[in-house]
Each structure stands twice: as structure tokens, then as C-alpha cells.
XYZ file of N, CA, C and O in Angstrom:
692
model
N -55.133 -46.128 -7.133
C -55.268 -45.972 -8.567
C -54.226 -46.818 -9.283
O -54.527 -47.397 -10.325
N -52.978 -46.858 -8.707
C -51.924 -47.659 -9.316
C -52.313 -49.133 -9.325
O -52.038 -49.837 -10.285
N -52.927 -49.576 -8.219
C -53.319 -50.983 -8.127
C -54.325 -51.356 -9.213
O -54.263 -52.444 -9.784
N -55.260 -50.460 -9.481
C -56.275 -50.718 -10.503
C -55.607 -50.805 -11.873
O -55.924 -51.688 -12.678
N -54.656 -49.920 -12.136
C -53.934 -49.918 -13.405
C -53.120 -51.196 -13.552
O -53.140 -51.826 -14.618
N -52.444 -51.620 -12.521
C -51.653 -52.849 -12.555
C -52.566 -54.062 -12.795
O -52.269 -54.935 -13.607
N -53.670 -54.100 -12.103
C -54.618 -55.211 -12.270
C -55.161 -55.223 -13.706
O -55.278 -56.280 -14.331
N -55.464 -54.045 -14.242
C -55.976 -53.950 -15.609
C -54.936 -54.450 -16.607
O -55.262 -55.181 -17.547
N -53.672 -54.066 -16.413
C -52.604 -54.519 -17.312
C -52.411 -56.031 -17.228
O -52.220 -56.701 -18.243
N -52.454 -56.574 -16.011
C -52.315 -58.020 -15.835
C -53.480 -58.737 -16.528
O -53.285 -59.723 -17.227
N -54.672 -58.198 -16.365
C -55.849 -58.799 -17.003
C -55.716 -58.777 -18.526
O -55.944 -59.782 -19.194
N -55.336 -57.633 -19.086
C -55.187 -57.518 -20.542
C -54.087 -58.432 -21.057
O -54.224 -59.057 -22.108
N -53.005 -58.518 -20.301
C -51.909 -59.396 -20.692
C -52.349 -60.858 -20.719
O -52.046 -61.594 -21.655
N -53.058 -61.275 -19.693
C -53.512 -62.671 -19.652
C -54.562 -62.929 -20.730
O -54.609 -64.005 -21.310
N -55.386 -61.937 -21.039
C -56.377 -62.069 -22.097
C -55.689 -62.230 -23.453
O -56.047 -63.100 -24.242
N -54.679 -61.415 -23.704
C -53.926 -61.509 -24.956
C -53.243 -62.867 -25.062
O -53.240 -63.496 -26.118
N -52.674 -63.347 -23.966
C -52.018 -64.658 -23.962
C -53.039 -65.774 -24.226
O -52.776 -66.706 -24.981
N -54.213 -65.656 -23.649
C -55.266 -66.659 -23.856
C -55.710 -66.684 -25.315
O -55.929 -67.747 -25.888
N -55.801 -65.503 -25.932
C -56.184 -65.447 -27.339
C -55.118 -66.090 -28.209
O -55.423 -66.823 -29.138
N -53.838 -65.817 -27.930
C -52.755 -66.437 -28.697
C -52.778 -67.944 -28.536
O -52.649 -68.689 -29.506
N -52.955 -68.409 -27.327
C -53.014 -69.844 -27.069
C -54.198 -70.453 -27.814
O -54.069 -71.495 -28.443
N -55.330 -69.776 -27.793
C -56.519 -70.259 -28.484
C -56.265 -70.354 -29.980
O -56.605 -71.338 -30.614
N -55.635 -69.329 -30.566
C -55.331 -69.341 -31.992
C -54.366 -70.465 -32.333
O -54.498 -71.125 -33.351
N -53.367 -70.674 -31.474
C -52.397 -71.729 -31.722
C -53.063 -73.094 -31.717
O -52.701 -73.974 -32.477
N -54.049 -73.272 -30.843
C -54.719 -74.562 -30.749
C -55.698 -74.779 -31.889
O -55.860 -75.881 -32.379
N -56.370 -73.728 -32.364
C -57.398 -73.852 -33.384
C -56.808 -73.830 -34.795
O -57.262 -74.542 -35.667
N -55.789 -73.048 -35.018
C -55.249 -72.852 -36.360
C -54.865 -74.157 -37.060
O -55.213 -74.324 -38.226
N -54.181 -75.098 -36.415
C -53.854 -76.339 -37.123
C -55.095 -77.109 -37.572
O -55.124 -77.670 -38.666
N -56.145 -77.114 -36.760
C -57.382 -77.795 -37.137
C -58.022 -77.123 -38.344
O -58.506 -77.795 -39.256
N -58.005 -75.784 -38.349
C -58.567 -75.062 -39.489
C -57.737 -75.290 -40.745
O -58.282 -75.431 -41.836
N -56.427 -75.331 -40.582
C -55.546 -75.584 -41.727
C -55.793 -76.975 -42.305
O -55.851 -77.149 -43.526
N -55.987 -77.956 -41.449
C -56.270 -79.325 -41.900
C -57.622 -79.357 -42.622
O -57.750 -79.978 -43.692
N -58.607 -78.674 -42.080
C -59.932 -78.635 -42.702
C -59.857 -77.967 -44.076
O -60.463 -78.439 -45.036
N -59.104 -76.880 -44.165
C -58.962 -76.150 -45.432
C -58.267 -77.017 -46.479
O -58.671 -77.038 -47.635
N -57.231 -77.736 -46.076
C -56.540 -78.636 -47.004
C -57.481 -79.732 -47.483
O -57.458 -80.116 -48.653
N -58.324 -80.229 -46.599
C -59.295 -81.257 -46.979
C -60.293 -80.695 -47.998
O -60.665 -81.388 -48.952
N -60.712 -79.440 -47.814
C -61.619 -78.800 -48.773
C -60.948 -78.664 -50.137
O -61.564 -78.934 -51.170
N -59.691 -78.233 -50.139
C -58.956 -78.089 -51.397
C -58.832 -79.435 -52.107
O -59.033 -79.529 -53.314
N -58.494 -80.460 -51.335
C -58.344 -81.796 -51.905
C -59.676 -82.284 -52.480
O -59.714 -82.888 -53.554
N -60.764 -82.007 -51.786
C -62.090 -82.416 -52.254
C -62.439 -81.736 -53.578
O -62.936 -82.384 -54.509
N -62.180 -80.445 -53.686
C -62.457 -79.718 -54.933
C -61.650 -80.315 -56.078
O -62.187 -80.625 -57.145
N -60.349 -80.488 -55.842
C -59.478 -81.037 -56.880
C -59.905 -82.447 -57.257
O -59.989 -82.785 -58.446
N -60.188 -83.275 -56.274
C -60.606 -84.655 -56.554
C -61.926 -84.710 -57.319
O -62.106 -85.556 -58.200
N -62.845 -83.812 -57.003
C -64.119 -83.781 -57.725
C -63.922 -83.376 -59.185
O -64.537 -83.950 -60.083
N -63.056 -82.400 -59.411
C -62.745 -82.005 -60.795
C -62.099 -83.177 -61.538
O -62.490 -83.496 -62.666
N -61.103 -83.811 -60.915
C -60.384 -84.919 -61.568
C -61.311 -86.106 -61.824
O -61.204 -86.764 -62.869
N -62.235 -86.383 -60.924
C -63.204 -87.465 -61.137
C -64.100 -87.140 -62.338
O -64.407 -88.027 -63.149
N -64.483 -85.888 -62.453
C -65.280 -85.443 -63.593
C -64.513 -85.687 -64.893
O -65.028 -86.287 -65.837
N -63.264 -85.258 -64.924
C -62.414 -85.457 -66.108
C -62.249 -86.944 -66.410
O -62.382 -87.368 -67.564
N -61.988 -87.739 -65.387
C -61.754 -89.168 -65.596
C -62.999 -89.894 -66.096
O -62.893 -90.842 -66.876
N -64.162 -89.452 -65.678
C -65.387 -90.073 -66.188
C -65.714 -89.621 -67.605
O -66.368 -90.343 -68.350
N -65.231 -88.457 -68.002
C -65.331 -88.067 -69.407
C -64.415 -88.951 -70.261
O -64.735 -89.273 -71.401
N -63.283 -89.349 -69.693
C -62.353 -90.254 -70.395
C -63.015 -91.584 -70.751
O -62.767 -92.129 -71.824
N -63.836 -92.087 -69.853
C -64.473 -93.380 -70.106
C -65.900 -93.214 -70.635
O -66.632 -94.188 -70.765
N -66.272 -91.970 -70.923
C -67.578 -91.643 -71.511
C -68.756 -92.112 -70.656
O -69.776 -92.549 -71.173
N -68.618 -91.976 -69.343
C -69.688 -92.349 -68.409
C -70.475 -91.086 -68.043
O -70.192 -90.426 -67.043
N -71.482 -90.775 -68.854
C -72.215 -89.521 -68.675
C -72.999 -89.468 -67.364
O -73.182 -88.393 -66.798
N -73.452 -90.610 -66.858
C -74.183 -90.612 -65.584
C -73.256 -90.293 -64.414
O -73.627 -89.539 -63.505
N -72.048 -90.842 -64.429
C -71.068 -90.515 -63.386
C -70.639 -89.054 -63.494
O -70.410 -88.392 -62.477
N -70.562 -88.537 -64.714
C -70.209 -87.128 -64.923
C -71.241 -86.225 -64.248
O -70.885 -85.230 -63.617
N -72.510 -86.588 -64.358
C -73.577 -85.805 -63.705
C -73.341 -85.758 -62.193
O -73.419 -84.699 -61.570
N -73.034 -86.909 -61.602
C -72.776 -86.976 -60.155
C -71.530 -86.181 -59.774
O -71.517 -85.465 -58.769
N -70.471 -86.295 -60.584
C -69.236 -85.560 -60.299
C -69.448 -84.055 -60.399
O -68.878 -83.291 -59.614
N -70.241 -83.635 -61.362
C -70.519 -82.202 -61.529
C -71.243 -81.660 -60.300
O -70.922 -80.572 -59.812
N -72.191 -82.424 -59.776
C -72.911 -81.999 -58.562
C -71.968 -81.937 -57.366
O -72.026 -81.001 -56.563
N -71.086 -82.910 -57.257
C -70.118 -82.916 -56.143
C -69.163 -81.730 -56.246
O -68.825 -81.106 -55.233
N -68.738 -81.405 -57.459
C -67.848 -80.256 -57.656
C -68.562 -78.968 -57.260
O -67.983 -78.116 -56.566
N -69.805 -78.825 -57.666
C -70.575 -77.635 -57.291
C -70.626 -77.473 -55.773
O -70.365 -76.394 -55.245
N -70.977 -78.549 -55.102
C -71.126 -78.502 -53.645
C -69.808 -78.147 -52.961
O -69.773 -77.308 -52.057
N -68.724 -78.767 -53.382
C -67.436 -78.496 -52.733
C -66.978 -77.063 -52.992
O -66.374 -76.438 -52.118
N -67.283 -76.526 -54.161
C -66.914 -75.137 -54.467
C -67.749 -74.150 -53.652
O -67.246 -73.123 -53.212
N -69.017 -74.465 -53.452
C -69.885 -73.568 -52.691
C -69.435 -73.454 -51.239
O -69.606 -72.416 -50.612
N -68.845 -74.508 -50.713
C -68.406 -74.512 -49.314
C -67.035 -73.881 -49.110
O -66.623 -73.683 -47.981
N -66.319 -73.580 -50.180
C -64.950 -73.076 -50.082
C -64.932 -71.563 -49.916
O -65.621 -70.841 -50.619
N -64.122 -71.106 -48.965
C -63.954 -69.673 -48.717
C -62.517 -69.287 -49.073
O -61.563 -69.941 -48.665
N -62.374 -68.199 -49.824
C -61.050 -67.716 -50.187
C -60.425 -66.988 -49.007
O -61.116 -66.338 -48.234
N -59.116 -67.080 -48.880
C -58.387 -66.443 -47.781
C -57.229 -65.612 -48.327
O -56.709 -65.887 -49.400
N -56.840 -64.620 -47.557
C -55.646 -63.816 -47.804
C -55.630 -63.173 -49.187
O -54.630 -63.202 -49.894
N -56.749 -62.587 -49.598
C -56.828 -61.885 -50.868
C -57.246 -60.447 -50.630
O -57.978 -60.151 -49.695
N -56.784 -59.574 -51.513
C -57.258 -58.193 -51.457
C -58.731 -58.205 -51.863
O -59.222 -59.185 -52.435
N -59.407 -57.131 -51.594
C -60.832 -57.040 -51.935
C -61.040 -57.266 -53.433
O -61.941 -58.002 -53.840
N -60.201 -56.651 -54.244
C -60.324 -56.800 -55.704
C -60.118 -58.255 -56.125
O -60.895 -58.807 -56.900
N -59.071 -58.887 -55.599
C -58.793 -60.294 -55.929
C -59.890 -61.210 -55.382
O -60.238 -62.211 -56.007
N -60.424 -60.878 -54.218
C -61.513 -61.657 -53.629
C -62.742 -61.616 -54.535
O -63.375 -62.644 -54.789
N -63.066 -60.428 -55.040
C -64.207 -60.285 -55.938
C -63.989 -61.067 -57.228
O -64.908 -61.731 -57.722
N -62.784 -61.007 -57.788
C -62.467 -61.747 -59.010
C -62.587 -63.257 -58.772
O -63.182 -63.973 -59.585
N -62.017 -63.727 -57.671
C -62.044 -65.158 -57.357
C -63.469 -65.639 -57.109
O -63.862 -66.716 -57.568
N -64.253 -64.837 -56.410
C -65.638 -65.203 -56.122
C -66.457 -65.262 -57.413
O -67.252 -66.183 -57.604
N -66.247 -64.305 -58.291
C -66.942 -64.307 -59.583
C -66.551 -65.527 -60.404
O -67.413 -66.205 -60.975
N -65.253 -65.829 -60.446
C -64.779 -66.999 -61.200
C -65.343 -68.292 -60.605
O -65.734 -69.207 -61.351
N -65.394 -68.377 -59.281
C -65.962 -69.567 -58.637
C -67.429 -69.739 -59.024
O -67.884 -70.844 -59.322
N -68.189 -68.646 -59.033
C -69.595 -68.712 -59.441
C -69.716 -69.202 -60.879
O -70.620 -69.978 -61.204
N -68.807 -68.755 -61.744
C -68.830 -69.195 -63.144
C -68.534 -70.690 -63.246
O -69.183 -71.399 -64.028
N -67.587 -71.169 -62.464
C -67.266 -72.601 -62.463
C -68.461 -73.399 -61.956
O -68.816 -74.441 -62.517
N -69.097 -72.923 -60.897
C -70.282 -73.598 -60.352
C -71.381 -73.657 -61.414
O -72.028 -74.698 -61.599
N -71.585 -72.557 -62.137
C -72.602 -72.527 -63.190
C -72.249 -73.502 -64.308
O -73.116 -74.232 -64.801
N -70.983 -73.541 -64.707
C -70.564 -74.478 -65.760
C -70.718 -75.928 -65.292
O -71.129 -76.793 -66.072
N -70.405 -76.186 -64.037
C -70.589 -77.536 -63.493
C -72.072 -77.907 -63.502
O -72.432 -79.052 -63.799
N -72.939 -76.934 -63.215
C -74.390 -77.176 -63.264
C -74.814 -77.514 -64.693
O -75.645 -78.402 -64.908
N -74.231 -76.831 -65.666
C -74.562 -77.108 -67.063
C -74.053 -78.487 -67.486
O -74.731 -79.197 -68.228
N -72.871 -78.867 -67.003
C -72.352 -80.210 -67.283
C -73.322 -81.243 -66.718
O -73.655 -82.231 -67.385
N -73.784 -81.009 -65.512
C -74.660 -81.964 -64.846
C -76.103 -81.950 -65.321
O -76.865 -82.868 -65.033
N -76.474 -80.923 -66.067
C -77.864 -80.797 -66.510
C -78.161 -81.640 -67.751
O -79.321 -81.770 -68.139
N -77.138 -82.203 -68.369
C -77.347 -83.009 -69.564
C -76.680 -84.375 -69.403
O -75.682 -84.490 -68.690
N -77.225 -85.352 -70.059
C -76.609 -86.681 -70.069
C -75.925 -86.945 -71.404
O -75.377 -88.018 -71.616
N -75.930 -85.936 -72.274
C -75.271 -86.039 -73.567
C -73.773 -85.809 -73.367
O -73.343 -84.706 -73.006
N -72.976 -86.839 -73.578
C -71.537 -86.777 -73.289
C -70.829 -85.690 -74.097
O -69.916 -85.045 -73.599
N -71.261 -85.459 -75.339
C -70.623 -84.425 -76.157
C -70.909 -83.025 -75.618
O -70.030 -82.168 -75.616
N -72.132 -82.802 -75.146
C -72.461 -81.514 -74.529
C -71.698 -81.351 -73.208
O -71.214 -80.265 -72.892
N -71.602 -82.430 -72.445
C -70.840 -82.385 -71.194
C -69.394 -81.983 -71.467
O -68.826 -81.160 -70.747
N -68.812 -82.571 -72.491
C -67.419 -82.241 -72.843
C -67.276 -80.776 -73.259
O -66.287 -80.129 -72.941
N -68.251 -80.272 -73.968
C -68.212 -78.873 -74.407
C -68.228 -77.930 -73.197
O -67.436 -76.986 -73.120
N -69.123 -78.178 -72.241
C -69.164 -77.351 -71.029
C -67.890 -77.532 -70.204
O -67.380 -76.589 -69.612
N -67.387 -78.763 -70.172
C -66.175 -79.062 -69.410
C -64.982 -78.277 -69.947
O -64.092 -77.880 -69.188
N -64.964 -78.040 -71.242
C -63.872 -77.283 -71.851
C -63.805 -75.878 -71.241
O -62.733 -75.415 -70.836
N -64.935 -75.199 -71.145
C -64.971 -73.864 -70.536
C -64.687 -73.937 -69.044
O -63.973 -73.095 -68.491
N -65.240 -74.950 -68.389
C -65.028 -75.143 -66.959
C -63.536 -75.326 -66.659
O -63.010 -74.755 -65.698
N -62.835 -76.073 -67.486
C -61.415 -76.350 -67.260
C -60.562 -75.088 -67.324
O -59.630 -74.919 -66.538
N -60.882 -74.209 -68.267
C -60.135 -72.951 -68.390
C -60.311 -72.122 -67.115
O -59.341 -71.603 -66.552
N -61.543 -72.003 -66.639
C -61.829 -71.247 -65.408
C -61.202 -71.927 -64.193
O -60.675 -71.263 -63.306
N -61.278 -73.259 -64.158
C -60.723 -74.004 -63.028
C -59.217 -73.759 -62.928
O -58.687 -73.554 -61.834
N -58.522 -73.785 -64.047
C -57.070 -73.586 -64.029
C -56.720 -72.201 -63.481
O -55.742 -72.052 -62.753
N -57.522 -71.203 -63.813
C -57.264 -69.847 -63.313
C -57.283 -69.797 -61.788
O -56.532 -69.030 -61.181
N -58.141 -70.604 -61.168
C -58.249 -70.616 -59.704
C -57.505 -71.791 -59.063
O -57.487 -71.914 -57.842
N -56.900 -72.635 -59.875
C -56.222 -73.829 -59.347
C -55.204 -73.518 -58.245
O -55.120 -74.277 -57.283
N -54.457 -72.428 -58.326
C -53.533 -72.153 -57.213
C -54.240 -71.970 -55.868
O -53.683 -72.265 -54.820
N -55.488 -71.532 -55.889
C -56.256 -71.360 -54.648
C -56.863 -72.677 -54.181
O -57.081 -72.887 -52.999
N -57.166 -73.591 -55.142
C -57.832 -74.848 -54.831
C -56.860 -76.001 -54.594
O -57.238 -77.004 -54.012
N -55.654 -75.879 -55.087
C -54.716 -77.000 -55.069
C -54.260 -77.323 -53.652
O -53.792 -76.461 -52.932
N -54.401 -78.587 -53.277
C -53.883 -79.025 -51.976
C -52.363 -79.027 -52.031
O -51.770 -79.179 -53.101
N -51.736 -78.861 -50.870
C -50.280 -78.737 -50.817
C -49.548 -79.952 -51.381
O -48.498 -79.817 -51.979
N -50.104 -81.143 -51.198
C -49.413 -82.359 -51.627
C -49.827 -82.825 -53.027
O -49.586 -83.954 -53.403
N -50.434 -81.929 -53.809
C -50.927 -82.289 -55.132
C -50.220 -81.475 -56.203
O -50.077 -80.264 -56.060
N -49.798 -82.142 -57.257
C -49.260 -81.463 -58.430
C -50.348 -81.449 -59.493
O -51.060 -82.433 -59.676
N -50.503 -80.322 -60.156
C -51.495 -80.218 -61.225
C -50.816 -79.760 -62.509
O -49.875 -78.960 -62.470
N -51.333 -80.266 -63.637
C -50.759 -79.956 -64.931
C -51.860 -79.476 -65.863
O -52.919 -80.118 -65.962
N -51.621 -78.353 -66.525
C -52.537 -77.868 -67.550
C -52.116 -78.541 -68.848
O -50.969 -78.411 -69.278
N -53.044 -79.266 -69.439
C -52.753 -79.984 -70.672
C -53.640 -79.452 -71.778
O -54.736 -78.961 -71.528
N -53.144 -79.552 -72.998
C -53.872 -79.018 -74.139
C -53.748 -79.975 -75.317
O -52.698 -80.583 -75.525
N -54.826 -80.093 -76.058
C -54.824 -80.862 -77.296
C -54.457 -79.873 -78.411
O -55.214 -78.942 -78.670
N -53.307 -80.035 -79.055
C -52.887 -79.066 -80.079
C -53.798 -79.048 -81.312
O -53.863 -78.055 -82.021
N -54.530 -80.131 -81.531
C -55.421 -80.206 -82.695
C -56.648 -79.307 -82.505
O -57.170 -78.765 -83.470
N -57.110 -79.176 -81.254
C -58.359 -78.443 -80.995
C -58.186 -77.259 -80.049
O -59.126 -76.494 -79.860
N -57.032 -77.143 -79.416
C -56.752 -76.119 -78.389
C -57.586 -76.308 -77.130
O -57.669 -75.406 -76.299
N -58.218 -77.459 -76.985
C -59.002 -77.747 -75.782
C -58.059 -78.049 -74.624
O -57.110 -78.814 -74.771
N -58.322 -77.432 -73.470
C -57.474 -77.593 -72.289
C -58.198 -78.384 -71.212
O -59.424 -78.393 -71.151
N -57.400 -79.013 -70.348
C -57.920 -79.688 -69.167
C -56.819 -79.740 -68.125
O -55.653 -79.497 -68.414
N -57.201 -80.024 -66.897
C -56.261 -80.102 -65.781
C -56.135 -81.568 -65.392
O -57.121 -82.297 -65.333
N -54.900 -81.975 -65.116
C -54.635 -83.359 -64.735
C -53.690 -83.385 -63.546
O -52.953 -82.426 -63.308
N -53.689 -84.495 -62.834
C -52.736 -84.675 -61.736
C -51.559 -85.547 -62.180
O -50.758 -85.966 -61.365
N -51.466 -85.796 -63.478
C -50.396 -86.617 -64.047
C -49.866 -85.945 -65.312
O -50.630 -85.313 -66.051
N -48.591 -86.124 -65.587
C -48.028 -85.600 -66.827
C -48.468 -86.424 -68.034
O -48.414 -85.964 -69.160
N -48.904 -87.653 -67.768
C -49.358 -88.532 -68.844
C -50.619 -87.948 -69.489
O -51.559 -87.553 -68.799
N -50.623 -87.902 -70.804
C -51.744 -87.321 -71.536
C -52.849 -88.352 -71.713
O -52.622 -89.441 -72.237
N -54.033 -87.973 -71.251
C -55.252 -88.747 -71.488
C -56.334 -87.720 -71.801
O -56.902 -87.102 -70.903
N -56.596 -87.553 -73.074
C -57.475 -86.514 -73.577
C -58.945 -86.839 -73.294
O -59.494 -87.771 -73.870
N -59.619 -86.054 -72.427
C -61.009 -86.344 -72.079
C -62.011 -85.937 -73.163
O -63.172 -86.314 -73.105
N -61.539 -85.185 -74.171
C -62.440 -84.711 -75.209
C -62.582 -85.711 -76.360
O -63.623 -85.808 -76.987
N -61.497 -86.434 -76.633
C -61.490 -87.396 -77.740
C -60.823 -88.692 -77.303
O -59.803 -89.102 -77.854
N -61.394 -89.380 -76.309
C -60.723 -90.564 -75.761
C -60.643 -91.741 -76.735
O -59.731 -92.555 -76.631
N -61.553 -91.829 -77.682
C -61.520 -92.948 -78.622
C -60.522 -92.711 -79.750
O -59.804 -93.624 -80.150
N -60.473 -91.502 -80.263
C -59.657 -91.213 -81.440
C -58.292 -90.604 -81.121
O -57.335 -90.833 -81.852
N -58.244 -89.792 -80.063
C -57.009 -89.060 -79.773
C -56.683 -89.100 -78.274
O -56.381 -88.074 -77.675
N -56.734 -90.262 -77.676
C -56.531 -90.402 -76.236
C -55.213 -89.785 -75.774
O -55.165 -89.118 -74.753
N -54.154 -89.987 -76.516
C -52.834 -89.496 -76.089
C -52.430 -88.218 -76.812
O -51.270 -87.798 -76.729
N -53.364 -87.587 -77.496
C -53.078 -86.338 -78.196
C -53.082 -85.201 -77.187
O -54.090 -84.939 -76.531
N -51.972 -84.548 -77.057
C -51.900 -83.405 -76.152
C -50.497 -83.189 -75.646
O -49.572 -83.954 -75.956
N -50.351 -82.155 -74.860
C -49.059 -81.830 -74.270
C -49.282 -81.041 -72.980
O -50.336 -80.426 -72.803
N -48.311 -81.082 -72.114
C -48.371 -80.306 -70.879
C -48.012 -78.877 -71.215
O -46.964 -78.610 -71.811
N -48.885 -77.967 -70.856
C -48.704 -76.550 -71.155
C -48.133 -75.790 -69.951
O -47.383 -74.843 -70.111
N -48.531 -76.200 -68.736
C -48.084 -75.529 -67.511
C -48.260 -76.497 -66.332
O -48.923 -77.527 -66.467
N -47.661 -76.141 -65.202
C -47.812 -76.991 -64.024
C -47.827 -76.135 -62.762
O -47.334 -75.013 -62.739
N -48.404 -76.715 -61.719
C -48.442 -76.087 -60.377
C -47.888 -77.091 -59.391
O -48.185 -78.241 -59.424
């Protein structure tokens, strides 16, 4: 009976060690994949903003679709059930706003939807932000319109012809 118990303990010990080794080998790959997803989401948002700056409504449509897709593939980690539900709901709202941005080729309508999208995006930016990326919440004091940028330099996507440099940094991550 002792031999069976010893063999069982040795088996369980080696199984636990194998699981730890497996986690150690897989975790860095998953972390790299997750960082790539975060970078993709952020880059898609920034591309959308940058194409609003140059008033390229066709590129905005493509960027909105790319943002939707990257958000749909993203899974939240390390959140309580309540926070997970809030984040998932907010992500769905961002996806819907991105769909509305992409559903029109009218640049003014795109900018209007982008305004709401930016507010929601900033709320989840700490979850989406890649480790090597700095993000800045910027606001146009004339209109209170907000957007997220990866630069402190102000380039207003809502009024690029008349008020390109109108704005200020409100917060940063």
C-alpha cells in the first residue's frame, strides 16, 4: 500500500512540474500575442483619427472596419466579473460606433460618431494600450470634443482646416 502511495505522489509531483513547465513555455508566447493585439487595436484607432485629419473618408471606412475586427478578437484578462461585464459592454459600444463611422462616407458624420467613439475608447485605453505606447487624451476647448493621440502635439481631427492645433492634453497613460 505504501508503494502505491509513493508512486501516486511521484506521479502527481511530476504532473504538477510538467504543468508548470508547460505554462512557463506557453506564457511568453501568449503575452507576445496579447501585446500584438493591443498594438493592433491602438494602431487601428490612431489610423482612423489620422485619416480624419486629412479628411480621407474612404480610408476612414477601412480603418473603422479594421478597428471593429481587432476589438472583436480581444479578450479581457484579470478582471472581476463586474468589471468584465462593464468592459465587454463598453467594447460592444465601441464596435457599434466604429460600424456607424464606417457606414457613411460623409466625413462630418464620421467625425460626429468618432467623437463618441473616442470617449468610450479612452475609458478602455488602459486595457488596450500596448506596454511600449504612450497615449494622450486631448480635447478641443472650443467644442469639448475629445480624441486619443500617441503624441503630445495637438492635431485636431474634428476641425483640421480651421483649428488644426486647437486643443490641449487633458490626461495621459
